[in-house]
Coordinates of C-alpha atoms and ligand atoms in Angstrom, one line a residue:
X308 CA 27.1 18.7 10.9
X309 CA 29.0 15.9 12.3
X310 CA 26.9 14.9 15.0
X311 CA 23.8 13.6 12.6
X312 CA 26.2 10.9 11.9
X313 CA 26.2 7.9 14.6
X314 CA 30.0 7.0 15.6
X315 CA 29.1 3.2 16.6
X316 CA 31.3 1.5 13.4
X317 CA 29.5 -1.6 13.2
X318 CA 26.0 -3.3 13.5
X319 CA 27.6 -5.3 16.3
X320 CA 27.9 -2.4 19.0
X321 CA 24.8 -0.7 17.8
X322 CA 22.9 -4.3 19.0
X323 CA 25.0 -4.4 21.8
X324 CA 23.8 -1.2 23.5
X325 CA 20.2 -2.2 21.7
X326 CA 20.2 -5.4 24.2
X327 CA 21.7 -4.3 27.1
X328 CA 19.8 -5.8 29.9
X329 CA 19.1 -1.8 31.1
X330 CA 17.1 -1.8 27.8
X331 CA 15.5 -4.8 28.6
X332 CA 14.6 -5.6 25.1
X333 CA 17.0 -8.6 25.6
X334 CA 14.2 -11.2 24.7
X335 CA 13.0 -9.1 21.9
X336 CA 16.1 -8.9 19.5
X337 CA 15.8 -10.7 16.4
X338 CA 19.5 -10.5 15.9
X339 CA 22.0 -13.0 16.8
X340 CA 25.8 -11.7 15.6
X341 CA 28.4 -15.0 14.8
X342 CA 30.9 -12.7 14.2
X343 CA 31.5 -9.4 15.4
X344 CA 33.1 -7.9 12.2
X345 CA 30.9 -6.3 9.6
X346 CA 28.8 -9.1 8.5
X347 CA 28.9 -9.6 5.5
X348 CA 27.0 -13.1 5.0
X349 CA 23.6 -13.2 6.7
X350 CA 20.5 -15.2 7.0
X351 CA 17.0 -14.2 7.5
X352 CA 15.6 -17.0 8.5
X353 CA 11.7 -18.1 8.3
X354 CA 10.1 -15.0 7.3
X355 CA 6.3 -15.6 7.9
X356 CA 5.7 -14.3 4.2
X357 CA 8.2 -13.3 1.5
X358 CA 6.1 -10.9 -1.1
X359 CA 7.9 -10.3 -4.6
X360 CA 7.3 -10.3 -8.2
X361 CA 8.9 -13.6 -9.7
X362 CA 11.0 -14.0 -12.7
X363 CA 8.4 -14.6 -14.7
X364 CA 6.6 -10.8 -13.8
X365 CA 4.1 -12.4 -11.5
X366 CA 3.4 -11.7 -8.2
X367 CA 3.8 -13.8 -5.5
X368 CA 3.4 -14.2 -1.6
X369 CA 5.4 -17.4 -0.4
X370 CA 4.9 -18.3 3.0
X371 CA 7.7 -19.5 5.3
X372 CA 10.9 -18.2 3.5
X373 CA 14.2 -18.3 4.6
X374 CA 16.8 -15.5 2.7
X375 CA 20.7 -16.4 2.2
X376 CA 22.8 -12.9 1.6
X377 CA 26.1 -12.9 0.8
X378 CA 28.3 -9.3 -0.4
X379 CA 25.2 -7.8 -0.4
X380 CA 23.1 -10.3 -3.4
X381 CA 20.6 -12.6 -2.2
X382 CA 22.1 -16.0 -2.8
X383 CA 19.2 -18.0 -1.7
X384 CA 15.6 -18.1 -1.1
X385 CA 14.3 -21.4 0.5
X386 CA 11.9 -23.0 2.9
X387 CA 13.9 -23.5 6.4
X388 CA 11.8 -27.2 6.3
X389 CA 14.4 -28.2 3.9
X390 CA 17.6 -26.8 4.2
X391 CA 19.7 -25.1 6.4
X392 CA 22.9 -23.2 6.2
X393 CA 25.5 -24.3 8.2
X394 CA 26.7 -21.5 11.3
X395 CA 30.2 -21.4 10.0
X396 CA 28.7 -20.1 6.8
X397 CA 27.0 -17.6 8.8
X398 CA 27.9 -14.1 10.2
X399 CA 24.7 -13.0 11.9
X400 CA 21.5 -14.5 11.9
X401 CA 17.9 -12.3 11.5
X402 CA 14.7 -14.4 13.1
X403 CA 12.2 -13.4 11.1
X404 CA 9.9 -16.3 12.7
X405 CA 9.4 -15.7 16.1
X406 CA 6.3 -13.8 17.6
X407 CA 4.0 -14.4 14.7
X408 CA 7.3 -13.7 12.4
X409 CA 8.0 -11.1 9.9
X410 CA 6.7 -10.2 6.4
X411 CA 9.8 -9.6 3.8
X412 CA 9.3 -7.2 0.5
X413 CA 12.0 -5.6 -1.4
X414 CA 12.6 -2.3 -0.7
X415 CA 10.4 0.4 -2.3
X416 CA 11.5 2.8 -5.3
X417 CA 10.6 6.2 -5.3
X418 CA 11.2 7.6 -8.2
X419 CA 10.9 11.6 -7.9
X420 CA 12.4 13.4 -4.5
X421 CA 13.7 16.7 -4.7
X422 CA 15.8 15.3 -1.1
X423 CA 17.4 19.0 0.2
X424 CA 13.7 20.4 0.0
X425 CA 13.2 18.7 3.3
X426 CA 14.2 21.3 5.0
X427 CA 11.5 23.3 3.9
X428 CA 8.5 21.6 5.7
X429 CA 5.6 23.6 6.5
X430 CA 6.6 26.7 4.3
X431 CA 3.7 25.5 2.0
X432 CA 0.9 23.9 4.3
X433 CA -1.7 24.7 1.5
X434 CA -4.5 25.4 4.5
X435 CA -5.4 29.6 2.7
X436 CA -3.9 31.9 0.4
X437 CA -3.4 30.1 -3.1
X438 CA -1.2 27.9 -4.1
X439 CA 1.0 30.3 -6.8
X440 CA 1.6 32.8 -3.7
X441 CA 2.8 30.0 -1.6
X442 CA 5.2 28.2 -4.2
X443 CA 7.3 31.8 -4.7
X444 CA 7.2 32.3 -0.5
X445 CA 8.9 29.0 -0.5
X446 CA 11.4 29.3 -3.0
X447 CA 12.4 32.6 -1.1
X448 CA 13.6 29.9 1.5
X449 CA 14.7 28.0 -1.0
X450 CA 17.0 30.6 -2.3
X451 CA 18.3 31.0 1.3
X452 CA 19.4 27.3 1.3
X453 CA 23.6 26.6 1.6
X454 CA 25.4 23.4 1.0
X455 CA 24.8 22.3 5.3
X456 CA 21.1 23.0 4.8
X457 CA 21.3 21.1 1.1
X458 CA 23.5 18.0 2.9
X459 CA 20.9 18.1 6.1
X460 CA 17.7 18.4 4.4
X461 CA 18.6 15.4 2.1
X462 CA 19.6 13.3 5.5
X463 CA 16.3 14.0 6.7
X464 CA 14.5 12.9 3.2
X465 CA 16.3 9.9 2.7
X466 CA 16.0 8.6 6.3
X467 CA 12.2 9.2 6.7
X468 CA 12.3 7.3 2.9
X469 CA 14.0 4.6 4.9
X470 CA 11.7 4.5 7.3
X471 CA 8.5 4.1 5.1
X472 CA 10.5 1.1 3.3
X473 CA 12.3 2.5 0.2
X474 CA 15.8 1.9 -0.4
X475 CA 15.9 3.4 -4.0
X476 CA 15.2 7.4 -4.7
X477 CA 16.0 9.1 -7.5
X478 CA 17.0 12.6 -6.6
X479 CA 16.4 15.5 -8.7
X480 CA 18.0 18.7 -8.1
X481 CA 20.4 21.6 -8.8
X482 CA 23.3 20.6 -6.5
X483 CA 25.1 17.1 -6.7
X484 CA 27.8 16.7 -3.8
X485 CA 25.5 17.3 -0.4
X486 CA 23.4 14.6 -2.0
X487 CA 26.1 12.4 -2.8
X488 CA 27.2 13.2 0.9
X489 CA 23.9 12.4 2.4
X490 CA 23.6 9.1 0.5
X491 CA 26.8 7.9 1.5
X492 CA 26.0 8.2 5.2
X493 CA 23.1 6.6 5.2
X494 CA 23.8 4.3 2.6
X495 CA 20.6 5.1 0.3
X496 CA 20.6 4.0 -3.4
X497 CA 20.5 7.2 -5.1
X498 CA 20.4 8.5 -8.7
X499 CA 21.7 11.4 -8.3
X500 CA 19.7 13.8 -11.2
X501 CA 21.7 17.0 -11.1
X502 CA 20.6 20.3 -13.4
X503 CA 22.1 21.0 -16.4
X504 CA 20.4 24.1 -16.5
X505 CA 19.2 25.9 -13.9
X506 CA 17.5 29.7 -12.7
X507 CA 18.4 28.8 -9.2
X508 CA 21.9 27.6 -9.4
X509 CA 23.4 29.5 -12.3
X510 CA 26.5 28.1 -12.2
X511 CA 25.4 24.9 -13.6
X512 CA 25.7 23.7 -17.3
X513 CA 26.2 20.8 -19.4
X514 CA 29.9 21.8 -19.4
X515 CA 29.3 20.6 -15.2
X516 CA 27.6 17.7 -15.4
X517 CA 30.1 16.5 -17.6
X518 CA 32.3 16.7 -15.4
X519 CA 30.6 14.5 -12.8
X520 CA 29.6 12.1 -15.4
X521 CA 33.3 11.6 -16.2
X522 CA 34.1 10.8 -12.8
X523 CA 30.5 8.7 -12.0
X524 CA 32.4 5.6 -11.0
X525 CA 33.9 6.9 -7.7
X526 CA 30.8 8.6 -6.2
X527 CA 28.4 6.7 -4.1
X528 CA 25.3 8.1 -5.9
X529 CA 24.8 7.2 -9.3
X530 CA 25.2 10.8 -11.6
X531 CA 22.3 11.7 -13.7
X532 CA 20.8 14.9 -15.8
X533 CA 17.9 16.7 -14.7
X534 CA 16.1 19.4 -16.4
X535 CA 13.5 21.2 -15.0
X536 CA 11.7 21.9 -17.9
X537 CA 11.7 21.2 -21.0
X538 CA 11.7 24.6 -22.3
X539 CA 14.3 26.1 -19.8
X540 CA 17.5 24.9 -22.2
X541 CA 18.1 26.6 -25.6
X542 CA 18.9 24.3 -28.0
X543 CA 22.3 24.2 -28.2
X544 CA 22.4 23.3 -24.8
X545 CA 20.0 20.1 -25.9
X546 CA 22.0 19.2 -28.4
X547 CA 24.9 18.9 -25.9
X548 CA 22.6 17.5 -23.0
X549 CA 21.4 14.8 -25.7
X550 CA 24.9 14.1 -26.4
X551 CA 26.0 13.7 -22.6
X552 CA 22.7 11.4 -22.4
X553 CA 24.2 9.4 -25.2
X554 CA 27.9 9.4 -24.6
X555 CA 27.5 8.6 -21.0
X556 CA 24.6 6.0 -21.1
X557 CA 23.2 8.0 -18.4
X558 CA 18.7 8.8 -17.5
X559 CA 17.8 11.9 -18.3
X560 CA 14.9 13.1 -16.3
X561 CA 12.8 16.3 -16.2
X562 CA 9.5 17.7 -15.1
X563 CA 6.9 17.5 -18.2
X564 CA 3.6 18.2 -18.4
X565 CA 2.4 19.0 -15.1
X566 CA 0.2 22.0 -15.7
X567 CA -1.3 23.2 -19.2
X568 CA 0.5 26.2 -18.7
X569 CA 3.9 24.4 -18.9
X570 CA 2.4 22.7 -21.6
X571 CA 1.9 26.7 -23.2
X572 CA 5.7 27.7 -22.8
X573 CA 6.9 24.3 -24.6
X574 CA 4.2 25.1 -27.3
X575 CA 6.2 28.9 -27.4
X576 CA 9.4 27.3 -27.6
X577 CA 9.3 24.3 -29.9
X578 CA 5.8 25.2 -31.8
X579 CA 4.1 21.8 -30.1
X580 CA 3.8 19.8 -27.0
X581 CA 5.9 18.2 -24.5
X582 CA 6.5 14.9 -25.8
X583 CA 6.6 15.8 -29.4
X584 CA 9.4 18.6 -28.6
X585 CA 11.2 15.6 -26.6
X586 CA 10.7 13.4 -30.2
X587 CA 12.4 16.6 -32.1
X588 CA 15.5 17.3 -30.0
X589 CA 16.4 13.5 -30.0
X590 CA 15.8 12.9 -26.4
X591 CA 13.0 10.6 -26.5
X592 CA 14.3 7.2 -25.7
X593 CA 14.0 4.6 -22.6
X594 CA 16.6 6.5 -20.8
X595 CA 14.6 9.7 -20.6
X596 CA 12.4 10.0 -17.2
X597 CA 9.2 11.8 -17.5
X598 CA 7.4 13.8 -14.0
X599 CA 4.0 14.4 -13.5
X600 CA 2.6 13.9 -17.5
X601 CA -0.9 14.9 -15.8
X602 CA -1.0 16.7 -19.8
X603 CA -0.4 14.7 -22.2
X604 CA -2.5 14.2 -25.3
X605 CA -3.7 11.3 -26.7
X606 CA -1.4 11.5 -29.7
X607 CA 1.8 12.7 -26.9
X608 CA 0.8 9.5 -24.8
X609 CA 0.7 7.2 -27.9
X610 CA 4.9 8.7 -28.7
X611 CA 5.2 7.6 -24.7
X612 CA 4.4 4.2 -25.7
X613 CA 7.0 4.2 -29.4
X614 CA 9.6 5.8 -27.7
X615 CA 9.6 3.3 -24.3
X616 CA 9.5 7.0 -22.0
X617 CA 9.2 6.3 -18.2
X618 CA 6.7 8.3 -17.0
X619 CA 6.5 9.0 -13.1
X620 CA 2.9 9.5 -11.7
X621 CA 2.7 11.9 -8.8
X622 CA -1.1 11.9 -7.7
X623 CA -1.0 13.7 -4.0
X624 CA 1.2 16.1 -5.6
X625 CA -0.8 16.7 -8.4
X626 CA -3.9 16.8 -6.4
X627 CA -2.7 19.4 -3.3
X628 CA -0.8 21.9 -6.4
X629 CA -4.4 21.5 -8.7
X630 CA -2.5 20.4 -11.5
X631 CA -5.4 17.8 -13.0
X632 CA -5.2 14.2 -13.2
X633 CA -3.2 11.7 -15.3
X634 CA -5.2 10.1 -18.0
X635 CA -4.4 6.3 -17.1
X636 CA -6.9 5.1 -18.9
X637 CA -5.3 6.2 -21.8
X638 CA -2.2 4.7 -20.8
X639 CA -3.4 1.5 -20.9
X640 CA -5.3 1.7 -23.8
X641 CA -1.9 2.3 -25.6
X642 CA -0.6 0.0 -23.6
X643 CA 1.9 2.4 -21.4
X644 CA 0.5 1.4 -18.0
X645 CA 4.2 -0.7 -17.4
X646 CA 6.3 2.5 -18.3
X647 CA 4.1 4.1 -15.3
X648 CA 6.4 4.6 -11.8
X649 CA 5.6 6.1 -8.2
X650 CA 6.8 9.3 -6.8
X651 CA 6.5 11.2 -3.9
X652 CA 7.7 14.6 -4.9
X653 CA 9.3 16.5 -2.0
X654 CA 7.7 17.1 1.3
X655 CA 6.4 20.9 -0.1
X656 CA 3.9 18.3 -2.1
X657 CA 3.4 14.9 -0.3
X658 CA 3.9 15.8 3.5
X659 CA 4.9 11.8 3.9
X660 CA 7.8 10.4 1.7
X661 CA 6.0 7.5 1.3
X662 CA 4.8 5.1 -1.9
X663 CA 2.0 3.3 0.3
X664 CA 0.1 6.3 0.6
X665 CA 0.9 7.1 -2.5
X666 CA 0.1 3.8 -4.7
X667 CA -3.1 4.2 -2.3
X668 CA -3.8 8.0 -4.0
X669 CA -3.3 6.6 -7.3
X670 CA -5.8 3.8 -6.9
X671 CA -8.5 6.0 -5.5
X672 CA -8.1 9.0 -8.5
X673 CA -8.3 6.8 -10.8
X674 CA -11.3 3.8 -9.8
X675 CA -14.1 5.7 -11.2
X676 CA -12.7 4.8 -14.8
X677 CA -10.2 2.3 -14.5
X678 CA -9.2 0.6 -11.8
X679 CA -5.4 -0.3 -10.2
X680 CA -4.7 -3.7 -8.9
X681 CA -2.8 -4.0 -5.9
X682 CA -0.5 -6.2 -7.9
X683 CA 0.0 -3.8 -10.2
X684 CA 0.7 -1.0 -7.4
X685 CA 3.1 -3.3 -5.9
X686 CA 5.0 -3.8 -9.2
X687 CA 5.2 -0.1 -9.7
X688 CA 7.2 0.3 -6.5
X689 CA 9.6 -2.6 -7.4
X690 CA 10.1 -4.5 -10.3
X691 CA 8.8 -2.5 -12.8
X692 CA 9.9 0.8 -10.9
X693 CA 13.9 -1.3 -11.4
X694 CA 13.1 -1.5 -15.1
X695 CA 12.0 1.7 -15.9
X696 CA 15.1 3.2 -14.0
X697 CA 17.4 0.7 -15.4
X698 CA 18.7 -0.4 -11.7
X699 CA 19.7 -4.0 -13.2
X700 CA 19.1 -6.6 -10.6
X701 CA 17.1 -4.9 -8.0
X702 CA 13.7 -4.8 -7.0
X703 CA 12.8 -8.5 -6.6
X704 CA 13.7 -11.3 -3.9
X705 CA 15.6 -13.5 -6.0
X706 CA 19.1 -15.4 -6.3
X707 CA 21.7 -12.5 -7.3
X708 CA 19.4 -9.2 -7.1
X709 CA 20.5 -7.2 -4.6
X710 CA 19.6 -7.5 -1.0
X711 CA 17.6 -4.0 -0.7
X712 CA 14.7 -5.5 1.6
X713 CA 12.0 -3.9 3.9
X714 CA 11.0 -5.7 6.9
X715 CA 7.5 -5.1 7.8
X716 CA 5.5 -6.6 11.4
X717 CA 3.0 -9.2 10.5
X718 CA 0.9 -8.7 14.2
X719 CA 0.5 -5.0 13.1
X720 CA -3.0 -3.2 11.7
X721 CA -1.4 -3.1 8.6
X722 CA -1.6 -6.5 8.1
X723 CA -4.0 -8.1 10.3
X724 CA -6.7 -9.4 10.1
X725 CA -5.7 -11.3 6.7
X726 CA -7.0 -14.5 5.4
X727 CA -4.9 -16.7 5.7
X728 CA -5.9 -19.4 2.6
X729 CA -5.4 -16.4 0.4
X730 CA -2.2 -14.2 1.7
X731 CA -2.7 -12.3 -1.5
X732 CA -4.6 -10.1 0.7
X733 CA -1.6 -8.8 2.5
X734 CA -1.0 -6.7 -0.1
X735 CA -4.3 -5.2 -0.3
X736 CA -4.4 -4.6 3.3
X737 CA -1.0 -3.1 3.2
X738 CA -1.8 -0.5 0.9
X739 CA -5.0 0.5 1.8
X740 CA -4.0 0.9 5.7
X741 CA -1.8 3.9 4.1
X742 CA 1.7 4.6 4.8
X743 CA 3.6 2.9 8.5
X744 CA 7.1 2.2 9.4
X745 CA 9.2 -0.9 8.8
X746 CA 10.6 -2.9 11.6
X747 CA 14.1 -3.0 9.9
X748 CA 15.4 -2.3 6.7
X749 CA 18.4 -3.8 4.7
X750 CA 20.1 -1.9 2.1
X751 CA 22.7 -4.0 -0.6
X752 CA 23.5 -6.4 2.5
X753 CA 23.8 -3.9 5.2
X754 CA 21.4 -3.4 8.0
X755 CA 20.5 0.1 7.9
X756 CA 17.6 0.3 10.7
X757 CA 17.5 -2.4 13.2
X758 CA 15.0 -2.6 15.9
X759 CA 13.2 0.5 14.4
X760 CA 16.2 2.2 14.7
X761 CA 18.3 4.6 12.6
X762 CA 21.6 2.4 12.6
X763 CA 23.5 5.4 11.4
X764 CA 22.2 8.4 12.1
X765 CA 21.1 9.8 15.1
X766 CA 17.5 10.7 14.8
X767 CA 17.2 13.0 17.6
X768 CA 20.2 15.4 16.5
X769 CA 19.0 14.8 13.0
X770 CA 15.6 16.9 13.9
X771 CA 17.3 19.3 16.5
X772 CA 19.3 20.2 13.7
X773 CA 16.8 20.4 11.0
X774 CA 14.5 22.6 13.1
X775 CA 17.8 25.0 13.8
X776 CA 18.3 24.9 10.6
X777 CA 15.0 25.7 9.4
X778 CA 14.4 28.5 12.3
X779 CA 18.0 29.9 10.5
X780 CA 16.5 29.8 7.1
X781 CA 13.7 31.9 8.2
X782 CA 15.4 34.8 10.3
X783 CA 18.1 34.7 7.0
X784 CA 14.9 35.9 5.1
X785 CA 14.0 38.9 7.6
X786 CA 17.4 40.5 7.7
Ligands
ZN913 ZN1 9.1 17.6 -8.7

């Protein structure tokens, strides 16, 4: 599986072959490298438009912006008209003015992937047959899966996340280490959700996770419990996941909700609904991560609100599986539209890993009775997507967050035409022209795509191997 990984060690030689004057894309490069090491301190400068939430929760496009990184943080953010940093100061500079220049947001964060189901594209195209049959025919696959296929599917997820501009993804799933191993290579941010209790991987228990929660600091991924459903533990086992929850200061995060029949077996369990259950095992506090919530009741959605619950909204999921809609309207009525994050689900329910697309679904289902402001959309994928996940400094383009930022072309569809006296409308545009790629993305300091290009991993390989892999999974299920 070695051959996904790209062997050039450093941004330098990946540029190098990028502007080879056989490429002849020596005029295009926005890159100029002032020393050849791993750069570490970087400036972007003159970005046509830097678009973030402030620090104080507002929304705002600033035009002409020029970003100081050092280790990773954003040290400064300042109009190039007034200041300049110094080239000994400097180890590679990013042009973000030149040919009508470069709009700067911070990366995206998606906050539901199931990352190794990637491999599973097209075993659930939802075109006929219903959507019960095809759910068990995938998780035949599914059940097929080893750790290669777990490791490769999750290099696929996270690099096409990449590509659609999201640097953060919390991964839930029932195996931790070919996560943790496709994170590292290509440097995604991930919390890494792993089952406590699971039907498809047996073996794991709170006894496991405990284990990886004890050693957290020396992965790459960040550890955290996932449940699949609510009623799948007994309750001994909550009391121990509530205590590892606890103990380890750690998210707990778990599907809830998404059809009425789930709703039925939590009833059967606890003798009441999903959020109430969650009130009467201890576990509903601001570190527990709700999916899909499409069926809460008024009273469950009002216990959202008390308890400070992040709830992750999954509308082209919920749409192509017929699970209903989430009652936002209720949400804000209590008050709970800022506990409300974007997810994409895996590619069996959202083709695209995308959160354009996505806050553009969302938007759409919900106009008729309350509409979504593209400010408000944009927040969900950053700032308030950082809070709810408790990420600390990330999500905004300020002095000391981290530098996780997506770099998008300004003279693209996506953007243009825009006016101009009220740039404002770049975000609308850029979320009603749906999901496109970024031009490059950096991820804590590092530029992970450059030019368009996969800095890392070899694309090419990277879907040889998937479709081997998937062909593999396939015959494994005829023998
Ligand atoms: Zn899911």
């Amino acid at each position: 599986m070695q051959e996904i990984v790209k062997t050039k060690s450093t941004l330098f030689e990946t540029l190098q072959e990028e502007v080879h004057p056989d490429v002849k894309r020596i005029n295009h490069t926005r890159y100029t490298v002032l020393n050849e090491k791993q750069p570490r301190r970087i400036l972007i400068h003159g970005a046509a438009f830097v678009i973030t939430v402030n620090g104080k929760d507002k929304l705002e496009v600033s035009k002409n912006r020029s970003i100081y990184i050092v280790d990773g943080k954003i040290k400064e953010v300042f109009s190039p008209r007034k200041k300049t940093v110094p080239n000994n100061k400097v180890d590679l500079i990013y042009d973000a003015s030149k040919r009508t220049g470069i709009v700067i947001t911070p990366g995206f964060i998606n906050a539901h992937t199931h990352p190794p189901m990637y491999l599973l594209r097209s075993s659930m195209t939802l075109d006929k047959g219903n959507v019960v049959d095809q759910v068990s025919k995938m998780a035949k696959l599914e059940a097929q899966m080893n750790d290669d296929d777990f490791y490769l599917g999750a290099v696929g997820d996270f690099t096409e996340e990449q590509k659609n501009g999201i640097t953060t993804s919390l991964s839930h799933y029932g195996v931790f280490e070919p996560v943790e191993r496709a994170a590292r290579v290509t440097r995604q941010q991930v919390i890494n959700a792993i089952s406590a209790v699971s039907n498809s991987h047996p073996g794991n228990s709170p006894e496991m996770v405990e284990k990886i929660l004890k050693n957290r600091k020396k992965y790459f991924s960040h550890p955290a419990i996932a449940v699949h459903y609510i009623h799948k533990p007994t309750v001994k086992q909550w009391q121990k996941i509530s205590g590892l929850v606890k103990k380890y200061k750690t998210l707990l995060t778990m599907h809830a909700a998404e059809t009425e029949s789930w709703v039925q077996e939590c009833v059967n369990s606890f003798g009441c609904r999903t959020v109430e259950a969650a009130v009467k095992l201890g576990i509903a506090n601001s570190q527990l991560i709700l999916s899909h919530g499409v069926h809460f009741s008024e009273e469950e959605i009002a216990l959202v609100k008390k308890h400070k619950i992040g709830v992750v909204h999954l509308p082209t999921s919920n749409k192509l599986h017929k699970s209903g809609e989430l009652n936002y309207p209720l949400f804000v009525k209590y008050g709970a539209q800022d506990q409300l994050i974007l997810g994409t689900d895996s590619v069996i329910s959202k083709n695209s890993l995308d959160l354009l697309s996505e806050a553009l679904q969302m938007r759409i289902m919900h106009q008729d009775r309350q509409r979504v402001l593209y400010e408000d959309l944009f927040k969900m994928m950053t700032s308030q997507a950082a809070d709810v996940l408790k990420l600390g400094k990330v999500g905004k383009i300020l002095p000391g967050y981290r530098a996780d930022l997506a770099f998008w072309k300004l003279r693209d569809r996506g953007f243009m035409p825009y006016n101009e006296n009220e740039p404002v409308s770049l975000i609308g545009n850029m979320i009603t022209h749906g999901g496109r790629n970024i031009r490059d993305l950096m991820i804590n300091g590092e530029f992970v795509i450059s030019n368009r290009m996969h800095n890392l991993i070899n694309e090419s390989q990277l879907m040889s191997k998937l479709q081997e892999s998937h062909m593999a999974l396939r015959k494994r299920i005829k023998e």
